[in-house]
Structure formats: structure tokens, C-alpha cells
Coordinates of N, CA and C in Angstrom, one line a residue:
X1102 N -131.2 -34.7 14.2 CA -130.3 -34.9 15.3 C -129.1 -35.8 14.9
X1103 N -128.1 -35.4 14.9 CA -126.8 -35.9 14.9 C -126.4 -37.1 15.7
X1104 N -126.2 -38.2 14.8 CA -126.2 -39.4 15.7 C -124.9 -40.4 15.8
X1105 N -123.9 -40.0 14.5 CA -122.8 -40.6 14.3 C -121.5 -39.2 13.5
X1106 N -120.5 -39.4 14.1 CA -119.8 -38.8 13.7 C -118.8 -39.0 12.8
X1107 N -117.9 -38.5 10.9 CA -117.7 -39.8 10.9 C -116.3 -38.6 10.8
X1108 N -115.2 -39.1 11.0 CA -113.8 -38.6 10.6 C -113.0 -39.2 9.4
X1109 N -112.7 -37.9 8.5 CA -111.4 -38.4 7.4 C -110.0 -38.5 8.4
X1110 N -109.2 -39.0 7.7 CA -108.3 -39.8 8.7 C -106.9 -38.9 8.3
X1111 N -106.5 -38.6 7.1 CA -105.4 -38.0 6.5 C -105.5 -37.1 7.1
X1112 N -104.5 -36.2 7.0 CA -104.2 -34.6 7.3 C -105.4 -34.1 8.3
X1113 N -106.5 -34.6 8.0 CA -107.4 -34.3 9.1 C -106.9 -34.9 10.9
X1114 N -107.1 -36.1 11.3 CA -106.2 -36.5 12.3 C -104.7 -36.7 12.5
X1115 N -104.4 -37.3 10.8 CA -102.9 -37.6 11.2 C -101.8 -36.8 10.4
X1116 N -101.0 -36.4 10.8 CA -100.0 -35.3 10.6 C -99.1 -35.9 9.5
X1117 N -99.1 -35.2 7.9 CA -98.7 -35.7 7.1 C -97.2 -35.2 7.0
X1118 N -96.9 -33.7 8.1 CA -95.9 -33.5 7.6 C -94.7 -34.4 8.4
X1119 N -94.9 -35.3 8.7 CA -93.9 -36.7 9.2 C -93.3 -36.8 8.2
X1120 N -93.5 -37.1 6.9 CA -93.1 -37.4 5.9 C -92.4 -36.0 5.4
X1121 N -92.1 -35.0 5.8 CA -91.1 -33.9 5.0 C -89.9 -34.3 5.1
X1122 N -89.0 -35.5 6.2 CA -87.7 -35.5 6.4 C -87.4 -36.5 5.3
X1123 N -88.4 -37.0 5.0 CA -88.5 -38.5 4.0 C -88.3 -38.2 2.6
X1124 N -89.1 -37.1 2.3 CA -89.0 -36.3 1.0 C -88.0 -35.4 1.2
X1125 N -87.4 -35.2 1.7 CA -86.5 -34.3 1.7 C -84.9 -34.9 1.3
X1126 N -84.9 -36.4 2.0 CA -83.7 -37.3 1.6 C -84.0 -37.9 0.5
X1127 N -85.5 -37.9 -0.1 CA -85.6 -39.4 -1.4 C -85.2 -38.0 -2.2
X1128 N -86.1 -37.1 -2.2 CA -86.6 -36.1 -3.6 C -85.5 -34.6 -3.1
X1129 N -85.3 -34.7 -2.4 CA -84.6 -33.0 -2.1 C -85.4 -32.0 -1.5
X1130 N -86.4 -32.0 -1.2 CA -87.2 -31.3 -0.9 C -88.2 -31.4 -0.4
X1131 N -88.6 -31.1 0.9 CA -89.7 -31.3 1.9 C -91.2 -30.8 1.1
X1132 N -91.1 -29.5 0.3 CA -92.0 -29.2 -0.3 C -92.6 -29.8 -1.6
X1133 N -92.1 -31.1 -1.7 CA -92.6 -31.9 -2.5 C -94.2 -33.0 -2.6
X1134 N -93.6 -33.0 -1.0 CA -94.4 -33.8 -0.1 C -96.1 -33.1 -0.2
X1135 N -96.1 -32.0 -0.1 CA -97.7 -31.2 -0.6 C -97.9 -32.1 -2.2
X1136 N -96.9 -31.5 -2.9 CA -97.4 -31.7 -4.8 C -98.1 -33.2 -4.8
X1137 N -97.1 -34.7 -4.2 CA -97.6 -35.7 -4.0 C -98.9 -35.9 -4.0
X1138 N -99.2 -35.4 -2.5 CA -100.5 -35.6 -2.1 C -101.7 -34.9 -2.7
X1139 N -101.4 -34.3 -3.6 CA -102.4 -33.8 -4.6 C -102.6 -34.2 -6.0
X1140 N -101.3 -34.8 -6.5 CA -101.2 -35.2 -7.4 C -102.3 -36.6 -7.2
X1141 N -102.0 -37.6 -6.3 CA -102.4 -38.8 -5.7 C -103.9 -38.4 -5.7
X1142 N -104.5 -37.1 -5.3 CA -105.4 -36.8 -5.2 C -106.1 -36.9 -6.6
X1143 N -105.5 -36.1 -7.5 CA -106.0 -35.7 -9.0 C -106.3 -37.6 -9.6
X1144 N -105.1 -38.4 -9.7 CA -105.1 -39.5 -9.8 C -106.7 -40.1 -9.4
X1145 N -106.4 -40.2 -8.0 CA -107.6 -41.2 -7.6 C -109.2 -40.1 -8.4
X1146 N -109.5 -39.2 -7.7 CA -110.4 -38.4 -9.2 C -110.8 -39.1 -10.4
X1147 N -109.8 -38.8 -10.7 CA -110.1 -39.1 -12.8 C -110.5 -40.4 -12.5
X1148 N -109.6 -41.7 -11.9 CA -110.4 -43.2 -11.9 C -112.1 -42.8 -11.9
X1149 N -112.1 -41.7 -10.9 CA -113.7 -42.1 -10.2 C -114.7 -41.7 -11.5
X1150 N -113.9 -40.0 -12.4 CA -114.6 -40.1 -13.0 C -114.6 -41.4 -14.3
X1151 N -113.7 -41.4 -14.7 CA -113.6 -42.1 -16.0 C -113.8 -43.9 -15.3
X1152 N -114.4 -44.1 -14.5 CA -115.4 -44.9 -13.9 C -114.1 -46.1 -14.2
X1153 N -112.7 -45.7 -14.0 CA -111.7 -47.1 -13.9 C -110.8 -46.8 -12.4
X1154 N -111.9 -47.5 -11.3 CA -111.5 -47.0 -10.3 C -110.1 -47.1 -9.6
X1155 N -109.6 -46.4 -9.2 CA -108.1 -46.3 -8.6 C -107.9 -46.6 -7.1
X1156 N -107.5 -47.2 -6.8 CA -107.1 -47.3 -4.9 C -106.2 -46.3 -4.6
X1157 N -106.2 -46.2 -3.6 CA -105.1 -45.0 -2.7 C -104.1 -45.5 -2.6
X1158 N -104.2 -46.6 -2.6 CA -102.3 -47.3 -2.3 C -101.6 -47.3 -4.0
X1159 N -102.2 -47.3 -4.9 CA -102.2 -47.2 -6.1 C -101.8 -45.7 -6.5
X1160 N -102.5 -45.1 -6.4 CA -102.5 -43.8 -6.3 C -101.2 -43.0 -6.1
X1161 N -101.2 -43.1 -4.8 CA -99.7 -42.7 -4.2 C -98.9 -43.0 -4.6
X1162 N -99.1 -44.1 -4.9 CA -97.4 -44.8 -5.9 C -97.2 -44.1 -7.0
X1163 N -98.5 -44.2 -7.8 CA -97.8 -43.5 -9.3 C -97.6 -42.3 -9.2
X1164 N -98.3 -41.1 -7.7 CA -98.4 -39.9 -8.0 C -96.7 -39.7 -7.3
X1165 N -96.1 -40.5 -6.7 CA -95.0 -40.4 -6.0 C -93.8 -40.2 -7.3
X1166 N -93.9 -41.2 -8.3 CA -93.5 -41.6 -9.6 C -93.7 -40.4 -10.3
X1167 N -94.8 -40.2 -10.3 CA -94.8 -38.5 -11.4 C -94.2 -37.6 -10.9
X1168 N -93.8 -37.1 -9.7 CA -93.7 -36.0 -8.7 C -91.8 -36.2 -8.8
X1169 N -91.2 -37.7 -8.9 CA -89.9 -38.0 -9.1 C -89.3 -37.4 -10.4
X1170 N -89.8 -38.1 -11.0 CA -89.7 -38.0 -12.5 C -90.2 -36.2 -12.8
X1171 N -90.5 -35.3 -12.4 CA -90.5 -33.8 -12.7 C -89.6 -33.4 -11.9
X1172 N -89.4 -33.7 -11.0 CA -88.3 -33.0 -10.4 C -87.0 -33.3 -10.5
X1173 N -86.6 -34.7 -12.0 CA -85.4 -35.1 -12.3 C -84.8 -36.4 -11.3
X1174 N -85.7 -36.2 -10.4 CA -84.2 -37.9 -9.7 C -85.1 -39.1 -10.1
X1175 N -84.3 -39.7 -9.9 CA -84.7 -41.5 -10.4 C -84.5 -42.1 -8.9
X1176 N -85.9 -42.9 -8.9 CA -86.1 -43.4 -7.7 C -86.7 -45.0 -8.0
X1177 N -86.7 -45.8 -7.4 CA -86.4 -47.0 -7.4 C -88.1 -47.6 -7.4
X1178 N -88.6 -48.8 -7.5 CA -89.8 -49.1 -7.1 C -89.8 -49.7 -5.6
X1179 N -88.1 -49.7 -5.1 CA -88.5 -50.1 -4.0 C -88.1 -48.9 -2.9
X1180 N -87.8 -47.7 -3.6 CA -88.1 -46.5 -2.6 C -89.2 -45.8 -2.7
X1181 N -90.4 -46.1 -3.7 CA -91.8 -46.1 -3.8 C -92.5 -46.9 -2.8
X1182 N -92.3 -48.0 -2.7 CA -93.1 -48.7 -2.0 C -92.8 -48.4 -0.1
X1183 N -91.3 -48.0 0.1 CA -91.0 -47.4 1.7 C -91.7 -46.7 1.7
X1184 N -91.5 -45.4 1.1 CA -92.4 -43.7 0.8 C -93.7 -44.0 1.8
X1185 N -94.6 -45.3 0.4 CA -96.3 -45.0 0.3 C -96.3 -45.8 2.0
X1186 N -95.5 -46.9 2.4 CA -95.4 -47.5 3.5 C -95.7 -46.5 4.6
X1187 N -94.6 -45.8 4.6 CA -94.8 -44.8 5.9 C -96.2 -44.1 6.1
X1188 N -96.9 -43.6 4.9 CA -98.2 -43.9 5.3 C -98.8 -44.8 6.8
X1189 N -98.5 -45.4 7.0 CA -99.4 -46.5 8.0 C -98.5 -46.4 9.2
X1190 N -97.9 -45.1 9.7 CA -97.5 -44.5 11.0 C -97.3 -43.7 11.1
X1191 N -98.0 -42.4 10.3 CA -98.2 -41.2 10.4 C -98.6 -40.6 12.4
X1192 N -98.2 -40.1 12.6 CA -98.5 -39.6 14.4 C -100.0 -38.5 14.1
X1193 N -101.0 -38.9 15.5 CA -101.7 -37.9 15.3 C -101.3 -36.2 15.3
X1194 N -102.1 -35.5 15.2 CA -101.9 -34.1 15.6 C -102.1 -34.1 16.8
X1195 N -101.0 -33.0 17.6 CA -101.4 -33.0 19.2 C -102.1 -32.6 19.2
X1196 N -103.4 -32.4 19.4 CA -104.7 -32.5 20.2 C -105.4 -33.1 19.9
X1197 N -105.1 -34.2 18.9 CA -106.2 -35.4 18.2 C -106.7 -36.0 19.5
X1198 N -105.7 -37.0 20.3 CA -106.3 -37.5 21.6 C -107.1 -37.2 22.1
X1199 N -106.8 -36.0 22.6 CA -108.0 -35.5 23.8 C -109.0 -34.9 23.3
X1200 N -109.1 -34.1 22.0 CA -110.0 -34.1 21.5 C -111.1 -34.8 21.2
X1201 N -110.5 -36.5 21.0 CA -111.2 -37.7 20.2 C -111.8 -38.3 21.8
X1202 N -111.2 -38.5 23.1 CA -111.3 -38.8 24.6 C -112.8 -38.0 25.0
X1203 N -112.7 -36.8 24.4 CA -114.1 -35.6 24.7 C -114.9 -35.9 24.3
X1204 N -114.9 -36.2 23.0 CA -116.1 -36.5 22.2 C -116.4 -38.2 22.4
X1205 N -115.5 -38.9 22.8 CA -116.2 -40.6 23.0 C -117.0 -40.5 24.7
X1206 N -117.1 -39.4 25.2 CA -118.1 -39.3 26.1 C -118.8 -39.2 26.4
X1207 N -119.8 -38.5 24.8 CA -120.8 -38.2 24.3 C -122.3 -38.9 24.6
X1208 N -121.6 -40.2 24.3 CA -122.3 -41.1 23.3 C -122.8 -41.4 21.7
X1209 N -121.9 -39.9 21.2 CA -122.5 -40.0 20.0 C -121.4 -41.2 19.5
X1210 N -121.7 -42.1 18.4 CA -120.7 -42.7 17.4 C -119.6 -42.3 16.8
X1211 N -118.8 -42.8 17.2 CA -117.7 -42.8 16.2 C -117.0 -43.3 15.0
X1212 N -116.7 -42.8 14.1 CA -116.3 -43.7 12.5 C -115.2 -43.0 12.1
X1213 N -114.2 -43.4 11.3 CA -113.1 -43.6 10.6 C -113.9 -43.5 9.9
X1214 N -113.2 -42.8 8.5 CA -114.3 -42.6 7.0 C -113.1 -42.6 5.9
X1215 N -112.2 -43.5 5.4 CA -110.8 -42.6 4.8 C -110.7 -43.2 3.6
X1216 N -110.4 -42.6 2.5 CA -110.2 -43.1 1.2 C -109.1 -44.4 1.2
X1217 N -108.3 -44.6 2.3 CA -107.2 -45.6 2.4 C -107.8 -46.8 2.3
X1218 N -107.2 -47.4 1.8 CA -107.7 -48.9 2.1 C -107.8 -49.4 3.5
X1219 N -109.0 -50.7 3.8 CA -108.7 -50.8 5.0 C -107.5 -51.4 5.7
X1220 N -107.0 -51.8 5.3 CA -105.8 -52.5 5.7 C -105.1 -51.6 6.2
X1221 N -104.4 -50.4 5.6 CA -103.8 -49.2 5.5 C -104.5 -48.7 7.2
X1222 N -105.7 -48.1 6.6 CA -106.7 -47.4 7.5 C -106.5 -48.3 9.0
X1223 N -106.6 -49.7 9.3 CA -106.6 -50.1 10.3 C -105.0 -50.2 11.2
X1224 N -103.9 -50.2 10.5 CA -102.7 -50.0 10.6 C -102.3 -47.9 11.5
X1225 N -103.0 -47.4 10.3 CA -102.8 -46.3 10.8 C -103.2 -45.6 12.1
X1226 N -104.3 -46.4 12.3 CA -105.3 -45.5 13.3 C -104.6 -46.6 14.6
X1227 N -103.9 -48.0 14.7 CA -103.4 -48.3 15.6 C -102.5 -47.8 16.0
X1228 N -101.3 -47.5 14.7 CA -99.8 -47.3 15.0 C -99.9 -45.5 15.3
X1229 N -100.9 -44.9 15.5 CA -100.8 -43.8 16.1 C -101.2 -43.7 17.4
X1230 N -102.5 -44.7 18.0 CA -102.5 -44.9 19.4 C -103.9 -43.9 19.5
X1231 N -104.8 -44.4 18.2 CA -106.5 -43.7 18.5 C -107.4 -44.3 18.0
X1232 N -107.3 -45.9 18.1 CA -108.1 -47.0 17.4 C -109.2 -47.2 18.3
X1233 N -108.8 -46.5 19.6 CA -110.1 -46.8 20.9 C -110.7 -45.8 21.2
X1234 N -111.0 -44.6 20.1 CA -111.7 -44.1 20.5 C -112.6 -44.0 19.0
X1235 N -112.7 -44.9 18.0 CA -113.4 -45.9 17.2 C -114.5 -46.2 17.0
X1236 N -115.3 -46.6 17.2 CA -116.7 -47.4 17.2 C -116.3 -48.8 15.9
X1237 N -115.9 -47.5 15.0 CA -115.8 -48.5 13.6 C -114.8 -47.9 12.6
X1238 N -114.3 -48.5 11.7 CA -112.9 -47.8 10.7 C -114.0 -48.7 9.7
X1239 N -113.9 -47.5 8.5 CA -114.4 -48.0 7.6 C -113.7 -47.1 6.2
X1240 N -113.6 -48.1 5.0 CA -112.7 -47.5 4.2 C -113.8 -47.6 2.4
X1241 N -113.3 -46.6 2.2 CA -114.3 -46.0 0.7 C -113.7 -46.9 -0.4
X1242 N -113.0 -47.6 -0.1 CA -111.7 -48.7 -1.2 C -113.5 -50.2 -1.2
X1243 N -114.1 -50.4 -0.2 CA -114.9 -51.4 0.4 C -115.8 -51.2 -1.0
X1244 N -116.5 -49.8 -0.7 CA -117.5 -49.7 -1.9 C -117.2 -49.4 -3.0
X1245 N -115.8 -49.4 -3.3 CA -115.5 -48.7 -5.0 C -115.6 -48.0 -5.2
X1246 N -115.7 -46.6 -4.4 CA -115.8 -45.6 -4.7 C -115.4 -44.6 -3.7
X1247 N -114.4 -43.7 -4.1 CA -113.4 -43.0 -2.8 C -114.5 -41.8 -2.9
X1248 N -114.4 -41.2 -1.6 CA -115.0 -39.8 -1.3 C -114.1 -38.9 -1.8
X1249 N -115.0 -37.8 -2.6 CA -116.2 -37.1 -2.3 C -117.5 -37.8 -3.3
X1250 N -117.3 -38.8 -3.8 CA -118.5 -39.7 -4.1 C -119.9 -40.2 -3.1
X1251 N -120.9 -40.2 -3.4 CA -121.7 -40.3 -2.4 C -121.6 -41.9 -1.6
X1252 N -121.1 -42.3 -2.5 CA -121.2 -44.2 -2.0 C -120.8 -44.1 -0.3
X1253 N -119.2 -43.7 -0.2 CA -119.0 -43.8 1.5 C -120.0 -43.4 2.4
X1254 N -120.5 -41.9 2.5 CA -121.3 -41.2 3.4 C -122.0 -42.0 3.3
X1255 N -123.1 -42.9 2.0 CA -124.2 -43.2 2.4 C -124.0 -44.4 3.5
X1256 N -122.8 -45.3 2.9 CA -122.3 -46.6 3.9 C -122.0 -46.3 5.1
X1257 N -122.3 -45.3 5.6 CA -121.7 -44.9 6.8 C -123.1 -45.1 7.7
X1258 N -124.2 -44.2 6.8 CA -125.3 -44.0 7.5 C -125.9 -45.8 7.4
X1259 N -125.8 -46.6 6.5 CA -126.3 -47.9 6.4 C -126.2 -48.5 7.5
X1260 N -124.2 -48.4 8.1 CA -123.8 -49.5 9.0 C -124.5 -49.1 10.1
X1261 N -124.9 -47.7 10.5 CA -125.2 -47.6 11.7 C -126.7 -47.3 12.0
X1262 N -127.0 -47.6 10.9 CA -128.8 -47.4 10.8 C -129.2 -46.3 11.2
X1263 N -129.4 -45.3 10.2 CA -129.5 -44.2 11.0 C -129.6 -43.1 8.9
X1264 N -130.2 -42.2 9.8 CA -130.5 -41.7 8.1 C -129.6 -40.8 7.7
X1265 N -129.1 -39.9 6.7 CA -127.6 -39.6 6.2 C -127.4 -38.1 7.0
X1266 N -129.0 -37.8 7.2 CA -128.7 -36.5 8.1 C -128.8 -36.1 9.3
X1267 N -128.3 -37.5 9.6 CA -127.9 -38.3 11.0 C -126.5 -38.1 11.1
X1268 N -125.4 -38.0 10.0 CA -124.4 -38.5 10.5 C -123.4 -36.8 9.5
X1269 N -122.5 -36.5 10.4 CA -121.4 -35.5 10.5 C -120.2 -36.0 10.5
X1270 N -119.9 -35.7 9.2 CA -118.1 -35.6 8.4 C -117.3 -34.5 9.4
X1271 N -116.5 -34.6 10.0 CA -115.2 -33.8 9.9 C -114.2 -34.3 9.0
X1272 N -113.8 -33.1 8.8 CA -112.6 -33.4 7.6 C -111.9 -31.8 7.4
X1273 N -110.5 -32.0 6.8 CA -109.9 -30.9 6.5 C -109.8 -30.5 5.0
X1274 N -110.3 -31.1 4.3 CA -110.4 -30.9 3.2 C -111.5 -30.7 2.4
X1275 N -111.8 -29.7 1.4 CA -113.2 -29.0 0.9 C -113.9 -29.7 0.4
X1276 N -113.5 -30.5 -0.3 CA -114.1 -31.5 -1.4 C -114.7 -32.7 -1.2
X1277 N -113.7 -33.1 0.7 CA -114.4 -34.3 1.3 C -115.7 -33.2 2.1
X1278 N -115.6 -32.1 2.5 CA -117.6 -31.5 3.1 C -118.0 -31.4 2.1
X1279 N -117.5 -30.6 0.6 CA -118.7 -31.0 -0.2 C -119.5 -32.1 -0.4
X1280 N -119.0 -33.2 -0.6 CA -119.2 -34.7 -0.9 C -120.0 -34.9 0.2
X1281 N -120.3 -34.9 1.7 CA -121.0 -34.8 2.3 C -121.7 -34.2 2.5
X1282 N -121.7 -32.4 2.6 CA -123.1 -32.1 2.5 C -124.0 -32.2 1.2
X1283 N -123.6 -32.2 0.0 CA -124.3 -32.7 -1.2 C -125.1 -34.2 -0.7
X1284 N -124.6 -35.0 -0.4 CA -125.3 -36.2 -0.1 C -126.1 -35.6 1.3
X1285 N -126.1 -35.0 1.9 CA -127.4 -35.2 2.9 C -126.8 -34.9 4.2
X1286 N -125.4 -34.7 4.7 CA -125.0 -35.0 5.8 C -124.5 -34.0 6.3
X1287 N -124.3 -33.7 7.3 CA -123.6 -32.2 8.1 C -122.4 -32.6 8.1
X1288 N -121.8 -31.4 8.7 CA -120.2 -31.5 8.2 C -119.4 -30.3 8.9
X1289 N -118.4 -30.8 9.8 CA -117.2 -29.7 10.1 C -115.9 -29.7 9.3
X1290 N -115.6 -28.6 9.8 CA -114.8 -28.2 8.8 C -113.4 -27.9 9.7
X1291 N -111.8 -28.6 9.3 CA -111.1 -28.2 10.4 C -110.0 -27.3 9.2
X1292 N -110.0 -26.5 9.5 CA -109.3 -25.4 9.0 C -107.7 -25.6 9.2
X1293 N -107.0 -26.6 8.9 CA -105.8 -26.6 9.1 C -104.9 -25.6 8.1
X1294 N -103.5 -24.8 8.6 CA -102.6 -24.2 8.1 C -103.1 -23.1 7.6
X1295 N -104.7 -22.7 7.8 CA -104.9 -21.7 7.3 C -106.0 -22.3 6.3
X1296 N -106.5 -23.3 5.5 CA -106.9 -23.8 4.7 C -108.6 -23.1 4.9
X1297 N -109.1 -23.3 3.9 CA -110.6 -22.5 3.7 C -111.3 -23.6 3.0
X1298 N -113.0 -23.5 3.7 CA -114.1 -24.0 2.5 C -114.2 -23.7 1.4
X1299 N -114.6 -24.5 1.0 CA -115.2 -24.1 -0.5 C -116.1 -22.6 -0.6
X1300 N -115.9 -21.6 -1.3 CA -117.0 -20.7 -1.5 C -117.8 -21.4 -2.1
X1301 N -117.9 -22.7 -2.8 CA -119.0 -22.9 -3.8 C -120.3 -23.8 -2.7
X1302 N -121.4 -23.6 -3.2 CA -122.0 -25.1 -3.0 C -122.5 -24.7 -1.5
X1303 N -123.1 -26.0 -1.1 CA -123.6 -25.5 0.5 C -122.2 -25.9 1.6
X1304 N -122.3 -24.9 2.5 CA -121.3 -24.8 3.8 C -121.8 -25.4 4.9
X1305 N -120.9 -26.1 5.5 CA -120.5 -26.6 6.9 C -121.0 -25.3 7.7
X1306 N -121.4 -25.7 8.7 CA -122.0 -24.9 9.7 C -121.3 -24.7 11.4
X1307 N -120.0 -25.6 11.1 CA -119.0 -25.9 12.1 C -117.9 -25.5 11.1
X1308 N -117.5 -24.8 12.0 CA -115.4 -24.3 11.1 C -114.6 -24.2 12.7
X1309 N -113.4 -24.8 12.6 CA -113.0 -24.6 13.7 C -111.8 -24.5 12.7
X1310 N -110.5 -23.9 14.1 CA -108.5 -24.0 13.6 C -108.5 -25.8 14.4
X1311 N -108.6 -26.4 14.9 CA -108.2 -27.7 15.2 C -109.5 -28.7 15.9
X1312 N -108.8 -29.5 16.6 CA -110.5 -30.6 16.1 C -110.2 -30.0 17.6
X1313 N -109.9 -29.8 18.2 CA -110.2 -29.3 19.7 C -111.7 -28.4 19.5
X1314 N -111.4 -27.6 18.8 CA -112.7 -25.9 18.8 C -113.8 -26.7 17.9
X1315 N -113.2 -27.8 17.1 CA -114.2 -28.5 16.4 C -115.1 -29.0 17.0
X1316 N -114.8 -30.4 18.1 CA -115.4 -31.0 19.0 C -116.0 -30.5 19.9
X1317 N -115.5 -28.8 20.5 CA -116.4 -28.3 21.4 C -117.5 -27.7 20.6
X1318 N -117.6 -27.2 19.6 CA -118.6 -26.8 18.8 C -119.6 -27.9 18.5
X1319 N -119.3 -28.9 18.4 CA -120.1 -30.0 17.7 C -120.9 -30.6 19.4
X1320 N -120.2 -30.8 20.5 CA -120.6 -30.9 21.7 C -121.7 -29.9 22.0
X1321 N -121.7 -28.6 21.3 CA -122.7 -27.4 21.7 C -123.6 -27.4 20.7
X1322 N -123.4 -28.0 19.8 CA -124.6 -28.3 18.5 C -125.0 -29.4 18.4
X1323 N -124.6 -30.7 18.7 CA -125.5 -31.6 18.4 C -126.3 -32.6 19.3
X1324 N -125.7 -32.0 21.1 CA -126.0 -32.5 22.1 C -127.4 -31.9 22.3

């Protein structure tokens, strides 16, 4: 039985493409703004494996720096640090609200689950206007080890006492349900832009296009 729910916070809740007008005046191009966030992704990775762990605020910086530097402009360390800033007022997706309003009626739990640091993580989920529908914000930077690592998921199931296959990841990203269902946990899957599961490995059993069809699915399955 499904007893805590936990949410990634990026692109999953908060709408990354805020930042295309930003990359589009630093770098020239709004389509940069994807390469970033993968790069930042690749980065934080290798720390985890080569066991020299990386933060996300760290991360973004240098992947911001790589992403400059191939595409030829020269950017400043203090138009690095605005960039990674904006970060921490990203706007939800419109239907995050009411979607997140549905599901705090549950009674099931609610968790923030985000590779950001907490600082970051508690900034973001206020300056968007969905910190109340919360239980808890909890950041993978805490245990040293960013998700899809099993350290978070398990910290999740610790805080709230409860066993790991108690508690369901949403997230938009493959690698964050792998990471959870490999550790023990259920998991939706929000299919943004078109985006797909992993063929590999075990599948989520919840797929929705937005957390709307997500939360009604998860309302019909775990109530």
C-alpha cells in the first residue's frame, strides 16, 4: 500500500523552459538551454560514479561553462552565477496546482525529492507558490548522493517510517523511475514533450501526459 508520494522537482513540477529567453540573450539560442541541462546531468553522474561527489549548484555552473565555451561566446563568472540563480524561480507547470490541491486530499504524504540542494529546493518550491502542498522538501545533496542512486529513495522511506515499497516517485525523467523502482519503490511516470520510459529494466505502472492524468491514476491505484 502506497503511503507517501515523493515528487522530482525539475522539469517534473517546474517549467524549465522559463530560462529559454535567458539563454537566448546570454548564449544566442534558446536551444541551448536543453544541451545545459544534460550536460549538468552527465557532470553530476560521473561525480557519483567516480565516487567525487558533485552538487547541482556546482554542476550547472560548470555545465553552463562547457555549453559557453562550444558554442564560442565568452561569458563571465558573474553571468554564470545569474543563469544557475534563476534556477530558484522557475514557475510551476499549469496544472501543477491543482493537480498537487487533489492529491493533498488524499491523505497520502507528500515529499519534494530533488537533486538540488536544499537551500535551492526550498527557495524554488516557495518562489513558485506550492510549498503547501508539502509535507516535507527533502534534497539528495543531504545524503551525498544525487538520485538515481538509491541513498535518496531510501531517506525518503526512513523520514516517514514506512518501508520503500511504501513510497511512489513521480518524475519526468527515466533514470530518476529507474533509480526508484530498482530500489524497491513504485513510480509514475509524467511523459512530458513527448518524452518516453526507459525500455530497459522494470516499468512504472503509472504513465500519464501531465501530473493532472498522473494524480488521477495514482488516486485510482493507490487509494
Amino acid at each position: 500500500m502506497i503511503k507517501v508520494i515523493a515528487f522530482d522537482v525539475n522539469e517534473t513540477l517546474l517549467d524549465l523552459r522559463a530560462l529559454d529567453p535567458a539563454f537566448e540573450q546570454l548564449l544566442g539560442s534558446a536551444a541551448l538551454r536543453g544541451q545545459w541541462f544534460s550536460q549538468m546531468l552527465r557532470l553530476s553522474f560521473v561525480g557519483g560514479f567516480t565516487s567525487q561527489y558533485v552538487d547541482f549548484r556546482t554542476a550547472q555552473r560548470g555545465a553552463l561553462a562547457m555549453v559557453a565555451e562550444r558554442a564560442g561566446v565568452a561569458i563571465s563568472e558573474a553571468d554564470v552565477i545569474e543563469m544557475v540563480d534563476r534556477m530558484t524561480s522557475l514557475p510551476p507547470h499549469p496544472e501543477v496546482p491543482a493537480a498537487l490541491e487533489q492529491l493533498r486530499t488524499t491523505g497520502l504524504k507528500i515529499v519534494a525529492l530533488t537533486n538540488s540542494t536544499g537551500e535551492v529546493a526550498d527557495l524554488q518550491l516557495a518562489n513558485s507558490g506550492i510549498r503547501e502542498f508539502f509535507d516535507d522538501a527533502m534534497s539528495a545533496d543531504a545524503v551525498r548522493a544525487l538520485k538515481p542512486a538509491p541513498e535518496p529513495y531510501l531517506a525518503v522511506a526512513e523520514q516517514f517510517g514506512v518501508d520503500i515499497s511504501e513510497v511512489r516517485l513521480v518524475a519526468a525523467h527515466s533514470w530518476d523511475i529507474t533509480g526508484a523502482l530498482e530500489v524497491g519503490a513504485k513510480a509514475a511516470f509524467i511523459a512530458r514533450g513527448g518524452v518516453v520510459p526507459s525500455p530497459i529494466g522494470p516499468q512504472p505502472d503509472i504513465i500519464g501526459s501531465d501530473l493532472t492524468e498522473v494524480v488521477g491514476a495514482i488516486i485510482a491505484t493507490d487509494l
